[in-house]
């Protein structure tokens, strides 16, 4: 993983670019995912085995529509944690690649950013308010490496719940002493965090240039081929 200052969380508006014009008119994400042309494109890139994974994602979206938010975050966390952790250089042939959710699902694996971004956008599609979610860049002390997770805030003053691919069980942040917070993001802002889980606004997230490359890729409707399908 790269140094924290390179990370940026994209806004909910980006979902329309990411998942296609089907969302622009308020169409459900599952409608877009069921388009034959999209599924053929994914099969050509990732093989026929991608379709059952896509169907599982669609079923998850449909099943969770009427769930409580707590059940939504548990279900989404469990769904994506089934995929395989693989570093970017092995899977994509470059040191730092943010995979789109369909690329992550197609390859059947990715690294911590891919887990976190896929969970983030799925939860927003399921109606979880954007202000309740942050991507948090932490240091995983047990592994001595930088790592990304999602923090879910049931309300503004609550201890956030941590959605993580290292530990599948969702715990409050105060019960994750193995994670040292560094930065957190939402669609508009960037915060510096400290060991007490407090944060200080550090400016507009758009200052982070990594977003430009990511935005250019997600608007094109192309999917990267991995070095291997897991």
One Martini backbone bead per residue (centre of mass of N, CA, C, O) as a GRO file, in nm:
protein
  230
    1UNK     BB    1   0.100   0.033   0.014
    2UNK     BB    2   0.052   0.358   0.028
    3UNK     BB    3   0.065   0.656   0.126
    4UNK     BB    4  -0.193   0.828   0.273
    5UNK     BB    5  -0.193   1.098   0.090
    6UNK     BB    6  -0.314   0.933  -0.174
    7UNK     BB    7  -0.596   0.933  -0.057
    8UNK     BB    8  -0.945   0.900  -0.184
    9UNK     BB    9  -1.277   0.987  -0.161
   10UNK     BB   10  -1.562   0.948  -0.326
   11UNK     BB   11  -1.856   1.041  -0.443
   12UNK     BB   12  -2.185   0.967  -0.497
   13UNK     BB   13  -2.196   1.078  -0.786
   14UNK     BB   14  -1.999   0.858  -0.903
   15UNK     BB   15  -2.198   0.624  -0.944
   16UNK     BB   16  -2.293   0.709  -1.225
   17UNK     BB   17  -2.016   0.663  -1.358
   18UNK     BB   18  -1.953   0.377  -1.259
   19UNK     BB   19  -2.253   0.226  -1.334
   20UNK     BB   20  -2.391   0.426  -1.513
   21UNK     BB   21  -2.680   0.565  -1.658
   22UNK     BB   22  -2.894   0.400  -1.498
   23UNK     BB   23  -2.862   0.590  -1.233
   24UNK     BB   24  -2.952   0.876  -1.329
   25UNK     BB   25  -3.279   0.777  -1.311
   26UNK     BB   26  -3.295   0.582  -1.044
   27UNK     BB   27  -3.192   0.315  -1.097
   28UNK     BB   28  -3.114   0.026  -1.001
   29UNK     BB   29  -2.828  -0.149  -0.983
   30UNK     BB   30  -2.938  -0.431  -1.069
   31UNK     BB   31  -3.024  -0.345  -1.353
   32UNK     BB   32  -2.741  -0.294  -1.459
   33UNK     BB   33  -2.618  -0.582  -1.385
   34UNK     BB   34  -2.838  -0.731  -1.592
   35UNK     BB   35  -2.703  -0.654  -1.838
   36UNK     BB   36  -2.595  -0.819  -2.110
   37UNK     BB   37  -2.352  -0.648  -2.206
   38UNK     BB   38  -2.206  -0.646  -1.937
   39UNK     BB   39  -2.183  -0.955  -1.892
   40UNK     BB   40  -2.017  -1.009  -2.146
   41UNK     BB   41  -1.778  -0.832  -2.071
   42UNK     BB   42  -1.707  -0.984  -1.809
   43UNK     BB   43  -1.663  -1.264  -1.937
   44UNK     BB   44  -1.427  -1.179  -2.126
   45UNK     BB   45  -1.241  -1.084  -1.880
   46UNK     BB   46  -1.320  -1.327  -1.632
   47UNK     BB   47  -1.526  -1.521  -1.703
   48UNK     BB   48  -1.803  -1.717  -1.624
   49UNK     BB   49  -1.764  -1.703  -1.300
   50UNK     BB   50  -1.873  -1.408  -1.259
   51UNK     BB   51  -2.185  -1.444  -1.263
   52UNK     BB   52  -2.244  -1.574  -0.984
   53UNK     BB   53  -2.124  -1.330  -0.832
   54UNK     BB   54  -2.319  -1.123  -0.945
   55UNK     BB   55  -2.579  -1.263  -0.844
   56UNK     BB   56  -2.506  -1.235  -0.543
   57UNK     BB   57  -2.507  -0.930  -0.537
   58UNK     BB   58  -2.797  -0.887  -0.629
   59UNK     BB   59  -2.925  -1.050  -0.397
   60UNK     BB   60  -2.816  -0.869  -0.175
   61UNK     BB   61  -2.957  -0.608  -0.260
   62UNK     BB   62  -3.248  -0.718  -0.241
   63UNK     BB   63  -3.249  -0.835   0.052
   64UNK     BB   64  -3.151  -0.547   0.202
   65UNK     BB   65  -3.358  -0.316   0.160
   66UNK     BB   66  -3.533  -0.394   0.452
   67UNK     BB   67  -3.314  -0.359   0.641
   68UNK     BB   68  -3.124  -0.287   0.874
   69UNK     BB   69  -2.833  -0.127   0.907
   70UNK     BB   70  -2.685  -0.343   1.066
   71UNK     BB   71  -2.751  -0.574   0.866
   72UNK     BB   72  -2.621  -0.446   0.620
   73UNK     BB   73  -2.324  -0.428   0.719
   74UNK     BB   74  -2.294  -0.730   0.774
   75UNK     BB   75  -2.362  -0.841   0.493
   76UNK     BB   76  -2.155  -0.680   0.326
   77UNK     BB   77  -1.906  -0.767   0.477
   78UNK     BB   78  -1.940  -1.075   0.424
   79UNK     BB   79  -1.951  -1.079   0.120
   80UNK     BB   80  -1.664  -0.947   0.054
   81UNK     BB   81  -1.494  -1.139   0.251
   82UNK     BB   82  -1.491  -1.386   0.044
   83UNK     BB   83  -1.272  -1.269  -0.080
   84UNK     BB   84  -0.939  -1.234  -0.195
   85UNK     BB   85  -0.632  -1.162  -0.080
   86UNK     BB   86  -0.438  -0.933  -0.294
   87UNK     BB   87  -0.190  -0.783  -0.416
   88UNK     BB   88  -0.147  -0.564  -0.669
   89UNK     BB   89   0.114  -0.676  -0.806
   90UNK     BB   90  -0.006  -0.964  -0.849
   91UNK     BB   91  -0.288  -0.894  -0.985
   92UNK     BB   92  -0.217  -0.604  -1.166
   93UNK     BB   93   0.097  -0.508  -1.196
   94UNK     BB   94   0.080  -0.293  -0.953
   95UNK     BB   95   0.117  -0.112  -0.659
   96UNK     BB   96  -0.154   0.088  -0.713
   97UNK     BB   97  -0.490  -0.039  -0.730
   98UNK     BB   98  -0.818   0.070  -0.789
   99UNK     BB   99  -1.085  -0.122  -0.782
  100UNK     BB  100  -1.358  -0.191  -0.906
  101UNK     BB  101  -1.614  -0.379  -0.809
  102UNK     BB  102  -1.615  -0.549  -1.078
  103UNK     BB  103  -1.315  -0.619  -1.062
  104UNK     BB  104  -1.313  -0.751  -0.787
  105UNK     BB  105  -1.526  -0.965  -0.863
  106UNK     BB  106  -1.388  -1.079  -1.116
  107UNK     BB  107  -1.111  -1.164  -0.965
  108UNK     BB  108  -1.182  -1.251  -0.658
  109UNK     BB  109  -1.000  -0.993  -0.568
  110UNK     BB  110  -0.786  -0.802  -0.330
  111UNK     BB  111  -0.749  -0.524  -0.147
  112UNK     BB  112  -0.844  -0.309   0.100
  113UNK     BB  113  -0.962  -0.094  -0.091
  114UNK     BB  114  -1.158  -0.283  -0.241
  115UNK     BB  115  -1.330  -0.364  -0.007
  116UNK     BB  116  -1.410  -0.076   0.088
  117UNK     BB  117  -1.537   0.039  -0.173
  118UNK     BB  118  -1.752  -0.180  -0.216
  119UNK     BB  119  -1.896  -0.137   0.054
  120UNK     BB  120  -1.959   0.161   0.032
  121UNK     BB  121  -2.138   0.156  -0.232
  122UNK     BB  122  -2.340  -0.054  -0.137
  123UNK     BB  123  -2.450   0.102   0.107
  124UNK     BB  124  -2.551   0.345  -0.051
  125UNK     BB  125  -2.745   0.183  -0.233
  126UNK     BB  126  -2.901   0.091   0.048
  127UNK     BB  127  -2.928   0.392   0.208
  128UNK     BB  128  -2.678   0.483   0.338
  129UNK     BB  129  -2.555   0.748   0.465
  130UNK     BB  130  -2.275   0.920   0.386
  131UNK     BB  131  -2.226   1.053   0.679
  132UNK     BB  132  -2.184   0.747   0.810
  133UNK     BB  133  -1.927   0.732   0.618
  134UNK     BB  134  -1.583   0.607   0.626
  135UNK     BB  135  -1.263   0.617   0.523
  136UNK     BB  136  -0.989   0.443   0.686
  137UNK     BB  137  -0.660   0.510   0.766
  138UNK     BB  138  -0.435   0.264   0.886
  139UNK     BB  139  -0.251   0.083   1.130
  140UNK     BB  140  -0.155  -0.251   1.137
  141UNK     BB  141   0.013  -0.368   1.403
  142UNK     BB  142   0.038  -0.681   1.358
  143UNK     BB  143   0.160  -0.613   1.045
  144UNK     BB  144   0.304  -0.345   0.987
  145UNK     BB  145   0.063  -0.189   0.815
  146UNK     BB  146  -0.120  -0.046   0.592
  147UNK     BB  147  -0.479   0.037   0.604
  148UNK     BB  148  -0.831  -0.025   0.512
  149UNK     BB  149  -1.145   0.107   0.628
  150UNK     BB  150  -1.469   0.117   0.771
  151UNK     BB  151  -1.677   0.372   0.908
  152UNK     BB  152  -1.969   0.348   1.119
  153UNK     BB  153  -2.219   0.599   1.204
  154UNK     BB  154  -2.513   0.602   1.365
  155UNK     BB  155  -2.394   0.869   1.491
  156UNK     BB  156  -2.204   1.146   1.556
  157UNK     BB  157  -2.128   1.034   1.872
  158UNK     BB  158  -2.042   0.761   1.798
  159UNK     BB  159  -1.898   0.464   1.797
  160UNK     BB  160  -1.755   0.326   1.552
  161UNK     BB  161  -1.782   0.089   1.308
  162UNK     BB  162  -1.580  -0.185   1.181
  163UNK     BB  163  -1.493  -0.255   0.847
  164UNK     BB  164  -1.319  -0.566   0.776
  165UNK     BB  165  -1.084  -0.806   0.628
  166UNK     BB  166  -0.922  -0.919   0.870
  167UNK     BB  167  -1.180  -0.876   1.058
  168UNK     BB  168  -1.505  -0.984   1.027
  169UNK     BB  169  -1.584  -0.871   1.283
  170UNK     BB  170  -1.783  -0.624   1.423
  171UNK     BB  171  -1.637  -0.341   1.578
  172UNK     BB  172  -1.564  -0.111   1.773
  173UNK     BB  173  -1.305   0.105   1.773
  174UNK     BB  174  -1.235   0.063   2.085
  175UNK     BB  175  -1.194  -0.267   2.001
  176UNK     BB  176  -0.930  -0.170   1.799
  177UNK     BB  177  -0.603  -0.160   1.898
  178UNK     BB  178  -0.473  -0.266   1.615
  179UNK     BB  179  -0.573   0.026   1.517
  180UNK     BB  180  -0.415   0.311   1.369
  181UNK     BB  181  -0.511   0.613   1.310
  182UNK     BB  182  -0.476   0.864   1.041
  183UNK     BB  183  -0.712   0.872   0.821
  184UNK     BB  184  -1.010   1.036   0.690
  185UNK     BB  185  -1.311   0.997   0.476
  186UNK     BB  186  -1.516   1.167   0.253
  187UNK     BB  187  -1.652   1.315  -0.014
  188UNK     BB  188  -1.518   1.614   0.088
  189UNK     BB  189  -1.326   1.521   0.331
  190UNK     BB  190  -1.035   1.561   0.548
  191UNK     BB  191  -0.882   1.373   0.817
  192UNK     BB  192  -0.711   1.385   1.111
  193UNK     BB  193  -0.591   1.133   1.330
  194UNK     BB  194  -0.596   0.970   1.648
  195UNK     BB  195  -0.575   0.745   1.910
  196UNK     BB  196  -0.869   0.870   2.018
  197UNK     BB  197  -1.046   0.911   1.743
  198UNK     BB  198  -0.984   1.184   1.669
  199UNK     BB  199  -1.052   1.485   1.466
  200UNK     BB  200  -0.910   1.692   1.193
  201UNK     BB  201  -0.954   1.917   0.972
  202UNK     BB  202  -0.766   1.922   0.639
  203UNK     BB  203  -0.983   1.944   0.406
  204UNK     BB  204  -1.012   1.884   0.077
  205UNK     BB  205  -1.023   1.588  -0.098
  206UNK     BB  206  -0.957   1.704  -0.393
  207UNK     BB  207  -0.642   1.742  -0.346
  208UNK     BB  208  -0.619   1.448  -0.423
  209UNK     BB  209  -0.479   1.312  -0.714
  210UNK     BB  210  -0.576   1.014  -0.732
  211UNK     BB  211  -0.867   1.077  -0.830
  212UNK     BB  212  -0.819   1.139  -1.130
  213UNK     BB  213  -0.754   0.852  -1.220
  214UNK     BB  214  -1.004   0.713  -1.114
  215UNK     BB  215  -1.216   0.883  -1.266
  216UNK     BB  216  -1.117   0.815  -1.555
  217UNK     BB  217  -1.178   0.507  -1.534
  218UNK     BB  218  -1.487   0.499  -1.439
  219UNK     BB  219  -1.594   0.661  -1.705
  220UNK     BB  220  -1.525   0.431  -1.942
  221UNK     BB  221  -1.619   0.117  -1.904
  222UNK     BB  222  -1.361  -0.033  -1.814
  223UNK     BB  223  -1.180  -0.351  -1.760
  224UNK     BB  224  -0.941  -0.498  -1.589
  225UNK     BB  225  -0.692  -0.731  -1.630
  226UNK     BB  226  -0.569  -0.979  -1.466
  227UNK     BB  227  -0.319  -1.204  -1.404
  228UNK     BB  228  -0.551  -1.347  -1.228
  229UNK     BB  229  -0.787  -1.595  -1.138
  230UNK     BB  230  -0.911  -1.702  -0.818
   0.00000   0.00000   0.00000
